[in-house]
GROMACS .gro file of C-alpha atoms in nm:
model
  323
    1VAL     CA    1  -4.295   0.716   1.887
    2ALA     CA    2  -4.601   0.895   1.745
    3HIS     CA    3  -4.675   1.068   2.075
    4ALA     CA    4  -4.320   1.208   2.095
    5ARG     CA    5  -4.349   1.339   1.739
    6ASN     CA    6  -4.684   1.503   1.813
    7LYS     CA    7  -4.586   1.656   2.147
    8TYR     CA    8  -4.234   1.772   2.072
    9GLN     CA    9  -4.133   1.811   1.708
   10LYS     CA   10  -4.151   1.605   1.391
   11ASP     CA   11  -3.771   1.563   1.376
   12PHE     CA   12  -3.757   1.455   1.743
   13TRP     CA   13  -3.640   1.101   1.665
   14GLY     CA   14  -3.393   1.226   1.405
   15LYS     CA   15  -3.230   1.440   1.672
   16MET     CA   16  -3.236   1.144   1.911
   17ILE     CA   17  -3.052   0.921   1.661
   18ASP     CA   18  -2.793   1.190   1.592
   19TYR     CA   19  -2.738   1.252   1.963
   20THR     CA   20  -2.704   0.879   2.035
   21ALA     CA   21  -2.453   0.832   1.752
   22ARG     CA   22  -2.242   1.133   1.850
   23ASN     CA   23  -2.225   1.061   2.225
   24PRO     CA   24  -2.137   0.692   2.268
   25TYR     CA   25  -1.891   0.772   2.548
   26THR     CA   26  -2.180   0.858   2.786
   27ILE     CA   27  -2.266   0.483   2.806
   28TYR     CA   28  -2.640   0.572   2.810
   29PRO     CA   29  -2.665   0.820   2.519
   30PHE     CA   30  -3.029   0.736   2.446
   31TYR     CA   31  -3.131   0.815   2.805
   32PHE     CA   32  -2.946   1.148   2.803
   33GLY     CA   33  -3.092   1.232   2.461
   34LEU     CA   34  -3.445   1.182   2.597
   35LYS     CA   35  -3.363   1.399   2.895
   36LYS     CA   36  -3.230   1.672   2.665
   37TYR     CA   37  -3.507   1.680   2.403
   38ALA     CA   38  -3.809   1.556   2.602
   39GLY     CA   39  -3.710   1.617   2.962
   40SER     CA   40  -3.810   1.259   3.039
   41SER     CA   41  -3.683   0.903   3.068
   42LYS     CA   42  -3.798   0.599   2.869
   43VAL     CA   43  -4.036   0.497   3.148
   44GLY     CA   44  -4.160   0.854   3.181
   45LEU     CA   45  -4.229   0.888   2.808
   46TYR     CA   46  -4.410   0.552   2.810
   47GLN     CA   47  -4.631   0.649   3.106
   48GLU     CA   48  -4.699   0.994   2.961
   49THR     CA   49  -4.805   0.838   2.628
   50PHE     CA   50  -5.045   0.588   2.782
   51GLU     CA   51  -5.192   0.841   3.024
   52MET     CA   52  -5.277   1.059   2.723
   53LEU     CA   53  -5.428   0.760   2.541
   54ARG     CA   54  -5.623   0.648   2.849
   55SER     CA   55  -5.773   0.993   2.889
   56HIS     CA   56  -5.859   1.017   2.519
   57TRP     CA   57  -6.013   0.668   2.501
   58ALA     CA   58  -6.218   0.718   2.821
   59SER     CA   59  -6.363   1.050   2.703
   60ARG     CA   60  -6.456   0.909   2.361
   61ASP     CA   61  -6.592   0.586   2.508
   62SER     CA   62  -6.831   0.774   2.738
   63LEU     CA   63  -6.998   0.934   2.434
   64ARG     CA   64  -7.068   0.610   2.245
   65SER     CA   65  -7.398   0.427   2.235
   66LEU     CA   66  -7.328   0.058   2.179
   67THR     CA   67  -7.520  -0.192   1.968
   68GLN     CA   68  -7.747  -0.421   2.167
   69SER     CA   69  -7.671  -0.784   2.083
   70LYS     CA   70  -7.709  -1.136   2.217
   71GLN     CA   71  -7.411  -1.362   2.282
   72LEU     CA   72  -7.469  -1.700   2.123
   73ASN     CA   73  -7.177  -1.915   2.237
   74ARG     CA   74  -7.078  -2.008   2.590
   75ARG     CA   75  -6.730  -1.918   2.715
   76ASP     CA   76  -6.655  -2.199   2.962
   77SER     CA   77  -6.279  -2.221   2.915
   78LYS     CA   78  -6.048  -2.044   3.159
   79HIS     CA   79  -5.799  -1.998   2.875
   80PHE     CA   80  -5.821  -1.763   2.578
   81THR     CA   81  -6.069  -1.897   2.324
   82GLY     CA   82  -6.165  -1.733   1.995
   83TYR     CA   83  -6.461  -1.793   1.765
   84ARG     CA   84  -6.439  -1.676   1.404
   85PHE     CA   85  -6.610  -1.710   1.065
   86PRO     CA   86  -6.966  -1.747   1.202
   87ARG     CA   87  -7.214  -1.869   0.939
   88TYR     CA   88  -7.572  -1.986   0.968
   89VAL     CA   89  -7.602  -2.353   0.875
   90ASN     CA   90  -7.981  -2.330   0.919
   91ASP     CA   91  -8.223  -2.146   1.149
   92SER     CA   92  -8.108  -2.336   1.457
   93LEU     CA   93  -7.737  -2.403   1.397
   94VAL     CA   94  -7.437  -2.173   1.349
   95PHE     CA   95  -7.097  -2.280   1.218
   96ALA     CA   96  -6.778  -2.130   1.363
   97GLU     CA   97  -6.406  -2.188   1.379
   98LYS     CA   98  -6.291  -2.232   1.739
   99SER     CA   99  -5.932  -2.177   1.845
  100GLY     CA  100  -5.743  -2.125   2.168
  101ILE     CA  101  -5.414  -2.146   2.351
  102ASP     CA  102  -5.488  -2.491   2.492
  103GLN     CA  103  -5.648  -2.661   2.191
  104ILE     CA  104  -5.610  -2.737   1.821
  105ASN     CA  105  -5.820  -2.526   1.583
  106GLU     CA  106  -6.149  -2.696   1.503
  107PHE     CA  107  -6.481  -2.645   1.329
  108VAL     CA  108  -6.787  -2.644   1.556
  109VAL     CA  109  -7.163  -2.595   1.527
  110ILE     CA  110  -7.351  -2.404   1.798
  111ASP     CA  111  -7.725  -2.438   1.865
  112ARG     CA  112  -7.968  -2.176   1.999
  113GLU     CA  113  -7.888  -2.268   2.358
  114GLY     CA  114  -7.518  -2.206   2.305
  115LYS     CA  115  -7.424  -2.574   2.313
  116GLU     CA  116  -7.149  -2.659   2.070
  117LYS     CA  117  -7.033  -2.972   1.894
  118ARG     CA  118  -6.703  -3.034   1.716
  119ILE     CA  119  -6.756  -3.148   1.358
  120HIS     CA  120  -6.403  -3.143   1.213
  121ARG     CA  121  -6.039  -3.067   1.280
  122PRO     CA  122  -5.863  -2.931   0.972
  123GLY     CA  123  -5.490  -2.925   0.904
  124PHE     CA  124  -5.270  -2.616   0.904
  125TYR     CA  125  -5.477  -2.367   0.707
  126ASN     CA  126  -5.482  -2.014   0.574
  127PRO     CA  127  -5.719  -1.806   0.792
  128ALA     CA  128  -5.832  -1.556   0.525
  129ASN     CA  129  -6.179  -1.710   0.487
  130ILE     CA  130  -6.389  -2.018   0.560
  131SER     CA  131  -6.701  -2.051   0.345
  132VAL     CA  132  -7.013  -2.247   0.442
  133GLY     CA  133  -7.319  -2.338   0.236
  134HIS     CA  134  -7.570  -2.624   0.197
  135GLY     CA  135  -7.389  -2.839   0.453
  136LYS     CA  136  -7.043  -2.791   0.300
  137VAL     CA  137  -6.737  -2.613   0.441
  138VAL     CA  138  -6.464  -2.479   0.210
  139TRP     CA  139  -6.121  -2.350   0.315
  140THR     CA  140  -5.755  -2.353   0.207
  141GLU     CA  141  -5.482  -2.558   0.373
  142ILE     CA  142  -5.108  -2.508   0.358
  143ILE     CA  143  -4.926  -2.814   0.219
  144PRO     CA  144  -4.543  -2.817   0.215
  145ASP     CA  145  -4.354  -2.918  -0.096
  146VAL     CA  146  -4.227  -3.276  -0.068
  147ARG     CA  147  -3.874  -3.174  -0.163
  148TRP     CA  148  -3.818  -2.800  -0.113
  149ALA     CA  149  -3.839  -2.684   0.249
  150ARG     CA  150  -3.904  -2.319   0.159
  151SER     CA  151  -4.180  -2.397  -0.090
  152ASN     CA  152  -4.543  -2.477  -0.012
  153PHE     CA  153  -4.887  -2.480  -0.168
  154SER     CA  154  -5.229  -2.349  -0.066
  155ILE     CA  155  -5.491  -2.604  -0.165
  156ILE     CA  156  -5.869  -2.597  -0.139
  157LYS     CA  157  -6.045  -2.854   0.078
  158VAL     CA  158  -6.416  -2.931   0.113
  159PHE     CA  159  -6.582  -3.089   0.418
  160ASP     CA  160  -6.932  -3.240   0.393
  161MET     CA  161  -7.119  -3.199   0.724
  162GLY     CA  162  -7.373  -3.462   0.627
  163THR     CA  163  -7.129  -3.745   0.553
  164GLY     CA  164  -6.841  -3.623   0.770
  165THR     CA  165  -6.597  -3.665   0.480
  166GLU     CA  166  -6.318  -3.433   0.367
  167LYS     CA  167  -6.184  -3.408   0.014
  168MET     CA  168  -5.886  -3.229  -0.136
  169LEU     CA  169  -6.023  -3.034  -0.432
  170THR     CA  170  -5.696  -2.895  -0.573
  171SER     CA  171  -5.328  -2.987  -0.558
  172LYS     CA  172  -5.010  -2.783  -0.604
  173SER     CA  173  -5.223  -2.470  -0.620
  174ARG     CA  174  -5.179  -2.125  -0.464
  175TYR     CA  175  -5.538  -2.031  -0.385
  176PHE     CA  176  -5.658  -1.812  -0.100
  177ALA     CA  177  -5.987  -1.696   0.058
  178PRO     CA  178  -6.228  -1.934  -0.122
  179ASP     CA  179  -6.602  -1.865  -0.131
  180LEU     CA  180  -6.869  -2.119  -0.224
  181SER     CA  181  -7.138  -2.010  -0.470
  182PRO     CA  182  -7.501  -2.005  -0.343
  183ASP     CA  183  -7.590  -2.304  -0.565
  184VAL     CA  184  -7.277  -2.493  -0.441
  185THR     CA  185  -7.149  -2.564  -0.793
  186ARG     CA  186  -6.853  -2.322  -0.808
  187ILE     CA  187  -6.587  -2.177  -0.583
  188VAL     CA  188  -6.418  -1.841  -0.630
  189ALA     CA  189  -6.071  -1.777  -0.488
  190ILE     CA  190  -5.766  -1.554  -0.525
  191GLU     CA  191  -5.458  -1.703  -0.689
  192THR     CA  192  -5.101  -1.578  -0.653
  193ASP     CA  193  -4.845  -1.719  -0.896
  194MET     CA  194  -4.467  -1.752  -0.856
  195GLN     CA  195  -4.416  -1.403  -1.004
  196ASN     CA  196  -4.656  -1.242  -0.753
  197GLN     CA  197  -4.922  -1.187  -1.016
  198TYR     CA  198  -5.278  -1.192  -0.878
  199PHE     CA  199  -5.578  -1.362  -1.038
  200LEU     CA  200  -5.946  -1.411  -0.965
  201VAL     CA  201  -6.015  -1.781  -1.016
  202VAL     CA  202  -6.345  -1.969  -1.046
  203ILE     CA  203  -6.329  -2.348  -1.017
  204GLY     CA  204  -6.584  -2.629  -1.021
  205GLU     CA  205  -6.686  -2.765  -0.681
  206LYS     CA  206  -6.698  -3.125  -0.801
  207ASN     CA  207  -6.354  -3.168  -0.958
  208GLY     CA  208  -6.160  -2.844  -0.908
  209ASP     CA  209  -6.139  -2.765  -1.282
  210VAL     CA  210  -6.058  -2.398  -1.354
  211LEU     CA  211  -6.359  -2.232  -1.522
  212HIS     CA  212  -6.231  -1.872  -1.519
  213ARG     CA  213  -5.888  -1.722  -1.447
  214ILE     CA  214  -5.901  -1.343  -1.458
  215PRO     CA  215  -5.588  -1.128  -1.411
  216SER     CA  216  -5.621  -0.855  -1.148
  217PRO     CA  217  -5.649  -0.507  -1.307
  218GLY     CA  218  -5.318  -0.328  -1.255
  219ASN     CA  219  -5.208  -0.637  -1.059
  220ASN     CA  220  -5.383  -0.494  -0.752
  221TYR     CA  221  -5.374  -0.723  -0.449
  222LEU     CA  222  -5.716  -0.893  -0.442
  223GLN     CA  223  -5.875  -1.010  -0.116
  224PHE     CA  224  -6.202  -1.147   0.027
  225PRO     CA  225  -6.391  -1.249  -0.291
  226VAL     CA  226  -6.762  -1.327  -0.239
  227TRP     CA  227  -7.034  -1.429  -0.481
  228ALA     CA  228  -7.317  -1.190  -0.559
  229ALA     CA  229  -7.657  -1.327  -0.453
  230ASP     CA  230  -7.758  -1.372  -0.821
  231GLN     CA  231  -7.423  -1.545  -0.896
  232GLN     CA  232  -7.367  -1.321  -1.197
  233GLY     CA  233  -7.061  -1.156  -1.050
  234ILE     CA  234  -6.812  -1.140  -0.765
  235TYR     CA  235  -6.734  -0.871  -0.508
  236MET     CA  236  -6.388  -0.833  -0.354
  237THR     CA  237  -6.144  -0.578  -0.215
  238ALA     CA  238  -5.848  -0.458  -0.421
  239LEU     CA  239  -5.540  -0.297  -0.267
  240GLY     CA  240  -5.335  -0.067  -0.490
  241THR     CA  241  -5.115   0.241  -0.467
  242SER     CA  242  -5.417   0.464  -0.397
  243GLY     CA  243  -5.550   0.245  -0.114
  244LYS     CA  244  -5.832  -0.006  -0.086
  245LYS     CA  245  -6.144  -0.033  -0.302
  246ILE     CA  246  -6.445  -0.261  -0.326
  247MET     CA  247  -6.450  -0.404  -0.677
  248TYR     CA  248  -6.708  -0.604  -0.874
  249TYR     CA  249  -6.633  -0.843  -1.159
  250ASP     CA  250  -6.916  -0.918  -1.401
  251LEU     CA  251  -6.871  -1.278  -1.518
  252ALA     CA  252  -7.106  -1.246  -1.818
  253GLY     CA  253  -6.967  -0.914  -1.940
  254SER     CA  254  -6.606  -0.986  -1.837
  255ALA     CA  255  -6.583  -0.635  -1.691
  256TRP     CA  256  -6.441  -0.480  -1.373
  257LYS     CA  257  -6.614  -0.204  -1.183
  258ALA     CA  258  -6.503  -0.003  -0.878
  259LEU     CA  259  -6.791   0.043  -0.631
  260PHE     CA  260  -6.643   0.204  -0.320
  261ASP     CA  261  -6.312   0.376  -0.244
  262ALA     CA  262  -6.194   0.339   0.117
  263GLY     CA  263  -5.860   0.513   0.061
  264SER     CA  264  -5.617   0.441   0.344
  265LYS     CA  265  -5.886   0.291   0.570
  266ASP     CA  266  -5.893  -0.086   0.607
  267ILE     CA  267  -6.193  -0.278   0.470
  268ALA     CA  268  -6.217  -0.656   0.487
  269GLU     CA  269  -6.435  -0.966   0.536
  270LEU     CA  270  -6.703  -0.911   0.274
  271TYR     CA  271  -7.044  -1.081   0.283
  272ALA     CA  272  -7.300  -1.034   0.005
  273GLY     CA  273  -7.674  -1.027   0.074
  274GLU     CA  274  -7.962  -0.958  -0.164
  275ASP     CA  275  -7.959  -0.580  -0.123
  276TYR     CA  276  -7.647  -0.501   0.079
  277LEU     CA  277  -7.281  -0.588   0.083
  278LEU     CA  278  -7.156  -0.619   0.442
  279PHE     CA  279  -6.794  -0.566   0.538
  280ARG     CA  280  -6.567  -0.469   0.826
  281GLY     CA  281  -6.430  -0.116   0.820
  282THR     CA  282  -6.209   0.102   1.041
  283PHE     CA  283  -6.365   0.441   0.955
  284SER     CA  284  -6.454   0.530   1.315
  285GLY     CA  285  -6.118   0.420   1.457
  286ILE     CA  286  -6.279   0.099   1.587
  287ASP     CA  287  -6.350  -0.201   1.363
  288ASN     CA  288  -6.724  -0.217   1.293
  289ILE     CA  289  -6.964  -0.372   1.045
  290TYR     CA  290  -7.076  -0.154   0.754
  291ALA     CA  291  -7.334  -0.211   0.482
  292MET     CA  292  -7.312  -0.084   0.124
  293ASP     CA  293  -7.641  -0.045  -0.064
  294LEU     CA  294  -7.591  -0.241  -0.387
  295LYS     CA  295  -7.822  -0.005  -0.579
  296THR     CA  296  -7.676   0.329  -0.471
  297ASN     CA  297  -7.329   0.222  -0.343
  298GLU     CA  298  -7.393   0.432  -0.031
  299CYS     CA  299  -7.248   0.301   0.297
  300GLN     CA  300  -7.376   0.309   0.651
  301ARG     CA  301  -7.248   0.174   0.981
  302VAL     CA  302  -7.446  -0.120   1.116
  303THR     CA  303  -7.278  -0.190   1.450
  304SER     CA  304  -7.126   0.020   1.726
  305SER     CA  305  -6.892  -0.206   1.921
  306ARG     CA  306  -6.675  -0.098   2.211
  307PHE     CA  307  -6.374  -0.305   2.107
  308GLY     CA  308  -6.452  -0.418   1.752
  309ALA     CA  309  -6.700  -0.618   1.540
  310PHE     CA  310  -6.570  -0.860   1.277
  311MET     CA  311  -6.671  -1.120   1.016
  312PRO     CA  312  -7.037  -1.042   0.941
  313GLY     CA  313  -7.289  -1.295   0.814
  314LEU     CA  314  -7.666  -1.307   0.758
  315SER     CA  315  -7.931  -1.564   0.843
  316THR     CA  316  -8.097  -1.751   0.557
  317ASN     CA  317  -8.386  -1.504   0.533
  318GLY     CA  318  -8.159  -1.205   0.595
  319ASP     CA  319  -8.329  -1.075   0.911
  320ARG     CA  320  -8.041  -1.148   1.155
  321LEU     CA  321  -7.679  -1.035   1.153
  322ILE     CA  322  -7.416  -1.255   1.312
  323TYR     CA  323  -7.059  -1.140   1.376
   0.00000   0.00000   0.00000
């Protein structure tokens, strides 16, 4: 569709719709419309579009220098298998969510040799974020209403790697993208109520009590909240009419602050270190990891991936990036 607009004229598809509506007696009006305005068939337009894209992608790809990295996990399965939400458990173990066509989603830990071990199989959950810290895993699961088929809840669950036990921290809640605080005493999440109002919510890790419930400024759509390293505030993305921004909420001062304006570009999957805030961005046309200096708010690209880099995380001492 976009290629036809670019190559021919902006009102190309408008003319096509008019022609199709006015010439139903031809049996194949769409085909004849393409022949008239593009001189091509559906198959021809498709092949022409992808030949242009292939040429463009190949020429751009030849100019890129790619980030050198080491693959940690082993890919033994013959079927599609995905690994997401990588987080360092300690210096020798990495947590990840493993999913595939031929298996149920599960939580695994991977050692330095690439050997993995399943530690838990969660229920049907919301994939916005899985947070890991001090041997605990936090995520949200979708629980259907007992009576109403079209109604459900998004509750927070906590899994203890040491004891192998799972607990349901909230009930009848609508929380999303939880993140565990560095001292493991609080969890921040996004709440959506029945009127589609958005809130930043901080709850206690022990009992799920709500400690803070902050309305989103301008009811912007909040996503990917993460704790600052000093635990004095929370970073997140906010989507509004002007696009996406990285926002910061100061818990002590009860104040919002905009740090970075991405406009129409997508930014997601935040991770806060001591000096930098890592996130995924689409500024180059390919998803890559970027870092924002927390002192100057200046951004720089960290990875150059051929097909995309996602879900950044740092080692405990901050000297290794995992994604």
